[in-house]
Short mmCIF file of C-alpha atoms in Angstrom, two decimals:
data_model
loop_
_atom_site.label_atom_id
_atom_site.label_comp_id
_atom_site.label_asym_id
_atom_site.label_seq_id
_atom_site.Cartn_x
_atom_site.Cartn_y
_atom_site.Cartn_z
CA MET A 1 -0.09 -0.03 0.15
CA ASP A 2 1.11 3.27 -0.85
CA ILE A 3 2.73 5.24 2.09
CA ALA A 4 0.91 8.33 1.48
CA TYR A 5 -2.08 6.98 1.61
CA ARG A 6 -1.26 4.97 4.90
CA LEU A 7 -0.01 8.02 6.54
CA THR A 8 -3.27 9.82 5.12
CA SER A 9 -5.55 7.32 6.78
CA VAL A 10 -4.46 7.64 10.11
CA VAL A 11 -4.27 11.15 10.61
CA LYS A 12 -6.71 12.91 12.42
CA ASP A 13 -8.85 16.22 11.75
CA CYS A 14 -9.36 18.56 14.85
CA PRO A 15 -11.47 21.35 13.91
CA ASP A 16 -10.69 24.90 16.17
CA PHE A 17 -7.82 23.59 17.68
CA PRO A 18 -5.66 25.36 18.45
CA LYS A 19 -7.93 27.98 18.04
CA LYS A 20 -11.07 29.15 16.39
CA GLY A 21 -11.20 28.51 12.59
CA VAL A 22 -7.80 26.44 12.49
CA ILE A 23 -8.39 22.45 11.32
CA PHE A 24 -5.12 20.96 13.19
CA LYS A 25 -3.64 17.91 11.52
CA ASP A 26 -3.23 15.65 14.51
CA ILE A 27 -0.31 13.12 13.23
CA MET A 28 0.48 11.54 16.46
CA PRO A 29 -1.77 8.50 15.43
CA VAL A 30 1.41 7.76 13.04
CA PHE A 31 3.30 7.03 15.97
CA GLN A 32 0.75 4.19 17.28
CA ASP A 33 1.98 1.89 14.43
CA PRO A 34 5.84 0.88 14.59
CA ASP A 35 5.48 -0.06 11.00
CA LEU A 36 4.31 2.76 9.76
CA VAL A 37 7.06 4.86 11.61
CA LYS A 38 9.68 2.84 9.73
CA ASP A 39 8.24 2.78 6.44
CA THR A 40 7.77 6.64 6.66
CA CYS A 41 11.61 6.81 7.65
CA ILE A 42 12.62 4.55 4.75
CA SER A 43 10.53 6.48 2.33
CA LEU A 44 11.90 9.78 3.43
CA ASN A 45 15.60 8.49 3.44
CA GLU A 46 14.83 6.73 0.03
CA LYS A 47 14.01 10.43 -1.46
CA ILE A 48 16.95 11.91 0.49
CA LEU A 49 19.42 9.57 -1.23
CA GLU A 50 18.33 11.14 -4.32
CA ILE A 51 20.02 14.23 -3.74
CA GLY A 52 23.07 12.60 -1.88
CA LYS A 53 23.49 11.09 1.65
CA PRO A 54 24.10 13.69 3.99
CA ASP A 55 26.72 13.99 6.60
CA ALA A 56 23.87 14.79 9.53
CA ILE A 57 20.36 14.76 9.73
CA VAL A 58 19.31 17.96 12.19
CA GLY A 59 15.82 17.43 13.88
CA ILE A 60 13.77 20.24 15.39
CA GLU A 61 11.94 19.83 18.55
CA ALA A 62 10.07 18.01 19.41
CA ARG A 63 8.25 16.20 16.56
CA GLY A 64 11.65 16.19 14.28
CA PHE A 65 13.22 14.22 17.30
CA LEU A 66 10.38 11.56 16.47
CA ILE A 67 11.77 10.45 12.90
CA GLY A 68 15.28 12.49 12.81
CA PRO A 69 16.83 9.80 15.30
CA ILE A 70 15.25 6.51 13.48
CA MET A 71 16.32 8.46 9.90
CA ALA A 72 19.65 9.39 11.24
CA GLN A 73 20.46 5.57 12.22
CA ILE A 74 19.24 4.16 9.04
CA LEU A 75 21.43 6.56 7.00
CA LYS A 76 24.40 5.52 9.55
CA VAL A 77 25.05 9.47 10.01
CA PRO A 78 24.98 11.59 13.29
CA PHE A 79 21.88 13.25 14.76
CA VAL A 80 22.27 16.91 15.62
CA ALA A 81 19.30 18.34 17.58
CA ILE A 82 17.83 21.93 17.35
CA ARG A 83 15.96 22.61 20.71
CA LYS A 84 13.69 25.50 22.29
CA LYS A 85 15.81 27.96 23.88
CA GLY A 86 17.64 27.31 27.27
CA LYS A 87 17.27 23.60 26.67
CA LEU A 88 21.17 22.87 25.58
CA PRO A 89 24.38 23.24 27.54
CA ARG A 90 27.29 24.87 26.58
CA GLU A 91 27.46 27.33 23.79
CA CYS A 92 24.82 27.91 21.41
CA HIS A 93 23.55 29.59 18.31
CA SER A 94 20.43 30.96 18.60
CA VAL A 95 17.54 32.36 16.32
CA LYS A 96 13.93 34.11 16.93
CA TYR A 97 11.33 33.06 14.53
CA GLU A 98 7.74 33.52 13.78
CA LYS A 99 5.43 30.88 13.93
CA GLU A 100 1.90 30.16 13.17
CA TYR A 101 0.86 31.44 16.86
CA GLY A 102 3.51 33.63 18.01
CA VAL A 103 7.20 33.93 18.14
CA ASP A 104 9.90 31.58 19.55
CA GLU A 105 13.34 31.13 19.80
CA PHE A 106 15.81 27.87 19.04
CA ASP A 107 19.31 26.97 19.74
CA ILE A 108 21.80 24.80 18.00
CA GLN A 109 25.11 23.92 19.84
CA THR A 110 27.96 25.89 18.05
CA ASP A 111 30.00 22.71 17.57
CA ALA A 112 27.28 20.49 16.61
CA LEU A 113 27.91 20.56 13.07
CA ALA A 114 31.23 20.33 11.29
CA LYS A 115 32.00 23.30 8.74
CA ASP A 116 30.97 22.67 5.26
CA SER A 117 29.05 19.48 6.23
CA LYS A 118 25.88 18.41 4.17
CA VAL A 119 22.84 18.20 6.44
CA VAL A 120 19.06 17.60 6.00
CA ILE A 121 16.63 19.42 8.51
CA VAL A 122 13.82 17.20 9.56
CA ASP A 123 10.48 18.05 10.97
CA ASP A 124 7.11 16.86 10.83
CA LEU A 125 5.07 19.51 8.97
CA LEU A 126 5.85 22.57 6.80
CA ALA A 127 2.93 25.10 7.23
CA THR A 128 4.25 28.65 7.26
CA GLY A 129 7.79 27.85 7.26
CA GLY A 130 8.85 29.58 9.72
CA THR A 131 10.30 26.74 11.73
CA LEU A 132 12.40 25.35 8.99
CA GLU A 133 13.37 28.78 8.05
CA ALA A 134 14.91 29.06 11.56
CA ALA A 135 16.52 25.91 11.51
CA LYS A 136 18.37 26.66 8.26
CA LYS A 137 19.53 29.93 9.86
CA LEU A 138 20.94 27.99 12.65
CA CYS A 139 22.77 25.71 10.58
CA ASP A 140 24.18 28.67 8.28
CA LYS A 141 25.51 30.07 11.88
CA CYS A 142 27.67 26.29 12.30
CA GLU A 143 28.59 26.90 8.32
CA ALA A 144 26.86 23.77 7.19
CA GLU A 145 25.14 23.62 4.20
CA VAL A 146 21.38 22.46 4.17
CA VAL A 147 20.91 20.58 1.15
CA ALA A 148 17.05 19.71 1.67
CA HIS A 149 14.48 20.43 4.24
CA CYS A 150 12.76 16.87 4.86
CA VAL A 151 8.90 16.70 6.43
CA ILE A 152 6.50 14.27 6.20
CA PHE A 153 3.43 16.42 5.96
CA GLU A 154 2.95 19.71 4.03
CA LEU A 155 -0.10 22.13 4.16
CA GLU A 156 0.34 23.63 0.70
CA PHE A 157 -2.09 26.05 1.30
CA LEU A 158 0.02 28.23 3.57
CA LYS A 159 2.87 28.20 1.15
CA GLY A 160 5.54 27.67 3.61
CA ARG A 161 7.60 26.07 0.69
CA ALA A 162 8.00 29.48 -1.00
CA ARG A 163 10.38 30.37 2.29
CA MET A 164 12.63 27.75 0.95
CA ALA A 165 13.14 28.79 -2.55
CA ASP A 166 16.68 27.74 -2.61
CA THR A 167 16.46 24.42 -0.95
CA PRO A 168 14.55 21.41 -1.98
CA VAL A 169 11.72 20.23 0.38
CA ILE A 170 11.02 16.39 0.59
CA THR A 171 7.53 15.64 1.65
CA LEU A 172 5.12 12.45 1.79
CA VAL A 173 1.84 13.98 2.17
CA LYS A 174 0.55 17.46 0.79
CA TYR A 175 -2.48 19.10 1.87
#
């Protein structure tokens, strides 16, 4: 069965969450099916390898942590975490960004990525693009090259892909 069909068959629509007028896509049921998680990670990695094997997978807190380490393990490359401000010890680069429902700030440890390394940024969903754009800015501060953004789901009507204009976006399901 097609991976996109399998994914969309378990996603739940939640009207008026987190605020009135929003139809939230609850993807957490995906993670209740271990085979679907594994197949999702394999499918994303196959698309990544069409571009070329990265030197690292960079996952965005929190949902990028659900698939990023699995993808990195399969590819046999390091996993690097981008976390919310104040959650990482040692020296960090920081960037503020706007997201769908407000402003937030992310950190990455300054020594987490080697200079000129080729990395793929992983998250669950591309909406307005603010989160992925912020993650790219952090990788840029580390002098790493972002070769792709990789998400399971994309909300096309929010046009977040336009903010990734110079970097390929890999996705399995578009809404």
